[in-house]
């Protein structure tokens, strides 16, 4: 079988690996001048640093599987991390029940509500029951007013801006399960690859080369060609590829205009998806900002909601 994959980020490259391993002849088309997408890095001195902060959770089955498949599991390390909250111009540790009780912005009885509601979301709740429930409304009802005003509302506001009130509790259930499932004896442990994500990208590209996967860069898709409701080829800025089936792994934001004339209903659905971007600013500093790895900023007026200090 021949397969053409559009998009050479982690989704496209991992898909290419799985298909090629099963005997398919795979071609990957990437619009940028190199594959990897958000796996790519840049140099700070002699160090490779990710474009964005990256870590893995202990229960991330897919990435742990891929790392083992690539034979680089010896480069994966799970380390204890620290969390804090910046509130009322003060930094608070936020790693344990004791830290919660020392967190003065939350009133005494609301601290119990915060702890119980967090455990419920992370350990018991079924996300499917909360698709149409506002996370913010639920927190005010069950986590306490001071808990919500001091923690949940500022975090939702900075992350989702004008959409904060529309975020369903289902999303928060997923996030809480993710964080609590990566804790061991109360400590959160996050996974990193020695040498940055470049270690993963280099190993993956090496395996794809061994499997005969052809990766073509600077191939931006200009049109999708259809016959009898079937994609027969895709045209790029310089050639046409007709070895299908075709797998599109590019963001729907870029896929939508390509299907406008060939699948109007799909185009309409994709166009209705609202995107809200996130900017990740990387700062190189000559001294620590704090001793905390992940600092949540819960004061109003800041244009960012977190400081992730990688040296920590």
mmCIF file of C-alpha atoms in Angstrom, residues 113-290:
data_model
loop_
_atom_site.group_PDB
_atom_site.id
_atom_site.type_symbol
_atom_site.label_atom_id
_atom_site.label_comp_id
_atom_site.label_asym_id
_atom_site.label_seq_id
_atom_site.Cartn_x
_atom_site.Cartn_y
_atom_site.Cartn_z
ATOM 1 C CA UNK A 113 -14.155 22.330 49.510
ATOM 2 C CA UNK A 114 -11.165 22.956 47.242
ATOM 3 C CA UNK A 115 -9.459 19.719 48.274
ATOM 4 C CA UNK A 116 -12.575 17.551 48.047
ATOM 5 C CA UNK A 117 -13.743 19.007 44.718
ATOM 6 C CA UNK A 118 -10.256 18.592 43.216
ATOM 7 C CA UNK A 119 -10.078 14.953 44.297
ATOM 8 C CA UNK A 120 -13.568 14.334 42.914
ATOM 9 C CA UNK A 121 -12.655 15.784 39.507
ATOM 10 C CA UNK A 122 -9.316 13.993 39.346
ATOM 11 C CA UNK A 123 -10.328 10.585 40.679
ATOM 12 C CA UNK A 124 -14.086 10.025 40.370
ATOM 13 C CA UNK A 125 -15.844 12.349 37.904
ATOM 14 C CA UNK A 126 -16.956 11.105 34.482
ATOM 15 C CA UNK A 127 -16.159 13.847 31.969
ATOM 16 C CA UNK A 128 -18.993 12.807 29.640
ATOM 17 C CA UNK A 129 -21.540 13.999 32.194
ATOM 18 C CA UNK A 130 -20.076 17.506 32.262
ATOM 19 C CA UNK A 131 -19.807 18.514 28.604
ATOM 20 C CA UNK A 132 -22.536 21.148 29.053
ATOM 21 C CA UNK A 133 -21.655 22.334 32.552
ATOM 22 C CA UNK A 134 -19.622 25.536 32.942
ATOM 23 C CA UNK A 135 -16.421 24.851 34.894
ATOM 24 C CA UNK A 136 -16.558 28.302 36.461
ATOM 25 C CA UNK A 137 -20.185 27.909 37.627
ATOM 26 C CA UNK A 138 -19.395 24.473 39.055
ATOM 27 C CA UNK A 139 -16.372 25.771 40.967
ATOM 28 C CA UNK A 140 -18.363 28.605 42.542
ATOM 29 C CA UNK A 141 -20.974 26.074 43.653
ATOM 30 C CA UNK A 142 -18.764 23.258 44.905
ATOM 31 C CA UNK A 143 -15.188 24.553 45.428
ATOM 32 C CA UNK A 144 -16.083 27.697 47.349
ATOM 33 C CA UNK A 145 -16.084 31.373 46.420
ATOM 34 C CA UNK A 146 -12.632 32.246 47.772
ATOM 35 C CA UNK A 147 -11.102 29.153 46.126
ATOM 36 C CA UNK A 148 -12.617 30.091 42.783
ATOM 37 C CA UNK A 149 -11.762 33.793 43.022
ATOM 38 C CA UNK A 150 -8.189 33.094 44.170
ATOM 39 C CA UNK A 151 -7.279 30.196 41.860
ATOM 40 C CA UNK A 152 -9.720 28.816 39.318
ATOM 41 C CA UNK A 153 -11.144 32.037 37.890
ATOM 42 C CA UNK A 154 -7.768 33.786 37.311
ATOM 43 C CA UNK A 155 -6.378 30.656 35.643
ATOM 44 C CA UNK A 156 -9.394 30.196 33.377
ATOM 45 C CA UNK A 157 -9.432 33.916 32.534
ATOM 46 C CA UNK A 158 -5.787 34.052 31.467
ATOM 47 C CA UNK A 159 -5.961 30.761 29.562
ATOM 48 C CA UNK A 160 -9.247 31.296 27.743
ATOM 49 C CA UNK A 161 -9.848 35.062 27.877
ATOM 50 C CA UNK A 162 -13.389 35.918 26.706
ATOM 51 C CA UNK A 163 -14.247 32.198 26.498
ATOM 52 C CA UNK A 164 -13.506 31.449 30.178
ATOM 53 C CA UNK A 165 -17.156 31.113 31.184
ATOM 54 C CA UNK A 166 -17.829 28.743 28.278
ATOM 55 C CA UNK A 167 -15.150 26.180 29.176
ATOM 56 C CA UNK A 168 -16.947 22.953 30.118
ATOM 57 C CA UNK A 169 -16.137 21.113 33.309
ATOM 58 C CA UNK A 170 -15.335 18.109 31.088
ATOM 59 C CA UNK A 171 -12.096 19.852 30.093
ATOM 60 C CA UNK A 172 -11.165 20.430 33.723
ATOM 61 C CA UNK A 173 -11.872 16.784 34.576
ATOM 62 C CA UNK A 174 -9.330 15.794 31.928
ATOM 63 C CA UNK A 175 -6.708 18.189 33.246
ATOM 64 C CA UNK A 176 -7.182 17.158 36.877
ATOM 65 C CA UNK A 177 -6.982 13.446 36.030
ATOM 66 C CA UNK A 178 -3.816 14.181 34.048
ATOM 67 C CA UNK A 179 -2.099 15.979 36.916
ATOM 68 C CA UNK A 180 -3.191 13.672 39.746
ATOM 69 C CA UNK A 181 -2.354 10.516 37.793
ATOM 70 C CA UNK A 182 1.255 11.681 37.493
ATOM 71 C CA UNK A 183 1.725 11.905 41.268
ATOM 72 C CA UNK A 184 3.576 9.373 43.353
ATOM 73 C CA UNK A 185 3.445 9.555 47.151
ATOM 74 C CA UNK A 186 1.980 13.047 46.763
ATOM 75 C CA UNK A 187 4.800 14.338 44.548
ATOM 76 C CA UNK A 188 4.189 15.135 40.900
ATOM 77 C CA UNK A 189 6.718 13.559 38.538
ATOM 78 C CA UNK A 190 7.118 14.804 35.001
ATOM 79 C CA UNK A 191 9.117 13.216 32.215
ATOM 80 C CA UNK A 192 11.882 14.798 30.178
ATOM 81 C CA UNK A 193 14.266 13.494 27.559
ATOM 82 C CA UNK A 194 17.952 14.176 28.069
ATOM 83 C CA UNK A 195 19.115 16.426 25.275
ATOM 84 C CA UNK A 196 15.622 17.901 24.736
ATOM 85 C CA UNK A 197 12.947 16.763 22.283
ATOM 86 C CA UNK A 198 15.641 16.801 19.625
ATOM 87 C CA UNK A 199 16.551 13.352 21.022
ATOM 88 C CA UNK A 200 13.079 12.102 20.096
ATOM 89 C CA UNK A 201 13.002 13.802 16.701
ATOM 90 C CA UNK A 202 16.466 12.541 15.704
ATOM 91 C CA UNK A 203 15.616 8.962 16.694
ATOM 92 C CA UNK A 204 12.247 9.077 14.916
ATOM 93 C CA UNK A 205 13.692 10.486 11.696
ATOM 94 C CA UNK A 206 16.406 7.826 11.822
ATOM 95 C CA UNK A 207 13.824 5.035 12.091
ATOM 96 C CA UNK A 208 11.753 6.515 9.261
ATOM 97 C CA UNK A 209 14.842 6.596 7.053
ATOM 98 C CA UNK A 210 15.534 2.926 7.854
ATOM 99 C CA UNK A 211 11.936 2.074 6.922
ATOM 100 C CA UNK A 212 12.226 3.883 3.598
ATOM 101 C CA UNK A 213 9.833 6.715 4.422
ATOM 102 C CA UNK A 214 10.284 9.638 2.036
ATOM 103 C CA UNK A 215 9.954 13.072 3.647
ATOM 104 C CA UNK A 216 9.536 16.023 1.318
ATOM 105 C CA UNK A 217 9.900 19.501 2.798
ATOM 106 C CA UNK A 218 8.820 22.867 1.387
ATOM 107 C CA UNK A 219 5.748 21.080 0.019
ATOM 108 C CA UNK A 220 2.815 23.291 0.909
ATOM 109 C CA UNK A 221 -0.524 21.847 -0.233
ATOM 110 C CA UNK A 222 -2.331 24.167 -2.630
ATOM 111 C CA UNK A 223 -5.249 21.964 -3.644
ATOM 112 C CA UNK A 224 -6.936 18.624 -2.988
ATOM 113 C CA UNK A 225 -8.100 16.874 -6.141
ATOM 114 C CA UNK A 226 -11.253 14.741 -5.972
ATOM 115 C CA UNK A 227 -12.989 12.340 -8.354
ATOM 116 C CA UNK A 228 -16.262 10.570 -7.453
ATOM 117 C CA UNK A 229 -16.033 11.814 -3.861
ATOM 118 C CA UNK A 230 -12.578 10.290 -3.468
ATOM 119 C CA UNK A 231 -9.285 12.136 -3.024
ATOM 120 C CA UNK A 232 -7.131 11.105 -5.964
ATOM 121 C CA UNK A 233 -4.207 13.494 -5.497
ATOM 122 C CA UNK A 234 -2.882 16.602 -3.787
ATOM 123 C CA UNK A 235 -1.075 19.422 -5.533
ATOM 124 C CA UNK A 236 1.746 21.386 -3.936
ATOM 125 C CA UNK A 237 3.568 24.502 -5.061
ATOM 126 C CA UNK A 238 5.724 22.449 -7.425
ATOM 127 C CA UNK A 239 4.224 19.015 -8.110
ATOM 128 C CA UNK A 240 1.261 16.629 -7.692
ATOM 129 C CA UNK A 241 1.199 13.507 -5.503
ATOM 130 C CA UNK A 242 -1.252 10.732 -6.384
ATOM 131 C CA UNK A 243 -0.160 7.859 -4.145
ATOM 132 C CA UNK A 244 -3.172 7.438 -1.872
ATOM 133 C CA UNK A 245 -4.860 6.954 0.473
ATOM 134 C CA UNK A 246 -4.138 10.350 2.015
ATOM 135 C CA UNK A 247 -3.876 11.216 5.688
ATOM 136 C CA UNK A 248 -4.155 14.882 6.677
ATOM 137 C CA UNK A 249 -2.498 15.743 10.000
ATOM 138 C CA UNK A 250 -2.361 19.520 9.519
ATOM 139 C CA UNK A 251 -4.475 21.743 11.802
ATOM 140 C CA UNK A 252 -8.091 22.106 10.684
ATOM 141 C CA UNK A 253 -7.428 25.845 10.467
ATOM 142 C CA UNK A 254 -5.307 25.143 7.371
ATOM 143 C CA UNK A 255 -7.382 22.246 6.089
ATOM 144 C CA UNK A 256 -10.629 24.256 5.920
ATOM 145 C CA UNK A 257 -9.772 26.432 2.875
ATOM 146 C CA UNK A 258 -8.492 23.376 0.993
ATOM 147 C CA UNK A 259 -11.887 21.616 1.155
ATOM 148 C CA UNK A 260 -14.047 24.676 0.453
ATOM 149 C CA UNK A 261 -14.917 23.746 -3.120
ATOM 150 C CA UNK A 262 -14.862 19.959 -2.790
ATOM 151 C CA UNK A 263 -16.650 19.397 0.532
ATOM 152 C CA UNK A 264 -18.785 22.477 1.385
ATOM 153 C CA UNK A 265 -20.403 20.891 4.454
ATOM 154 C CA UNK A 266 -17.059 19.849 5.922
ATOM 155 C CA UNK A 267 -15.667 23.300 5.140
ATOM 156 C CA UNK A 268 -18.563 24.902 7.015
ATOM 157 C CA UNK A 269 -17.998 22.691 10.070
ATOM 158 C CA UNK A 270 -14.264 23.413 10.124
ATOM 159 C CA UNK A 271 -14.810 27.149 9.651
ATOM 160 C CA UNK A 272 -17.121 27.186 12.684
ATOM 161 C CA UNK A 273 -14.304 26.059 14.985
ATOM 162 C CA UNK A 274 -13.016 29.072 16.927
ATOM 163 C CA UNK A 275 -9.302 29.136 17.712
ATOM 164 C CA UNK A 276 -7.730 30.934 20.639
ATOM 165 C CA UNK A 277 -3.957 31.055 20.394
ATOM 166 C CA UNK A 278 -1.375 30.806 23.141
ATOM 167 C CA UNK A 279 1.995 32.559 23.090
ATOM 168 C CA UNK A 280 4.961 30.944 24.819
ATOM 169 C CA UNK A 281 7.801 33.405 25.447
ATOM 170 C CA UNK A 282 11.236 31.953 26.181
ATOM 171 C CA UNK A 283 13.542 34.026 28.393
ATOM 172 C CA UNK A 284 17.229 33.322 28.967
ATOM 173 C CA UNK A 285 18.146 34.697 32.396
ATOM 174 C CA UNK A 286 21.390 34.948 34.355
ATOM 175 C CA UNK A 287 19.818 34.235 37.750
ATOM 176 C CA UNK A 288 16.773 32.338 39.071
ATOM 177 C CA UNK A 289 13.416 34.033 39.265
ATOM 178 C CA UNK A 290 12.259 31.639 41.991
#
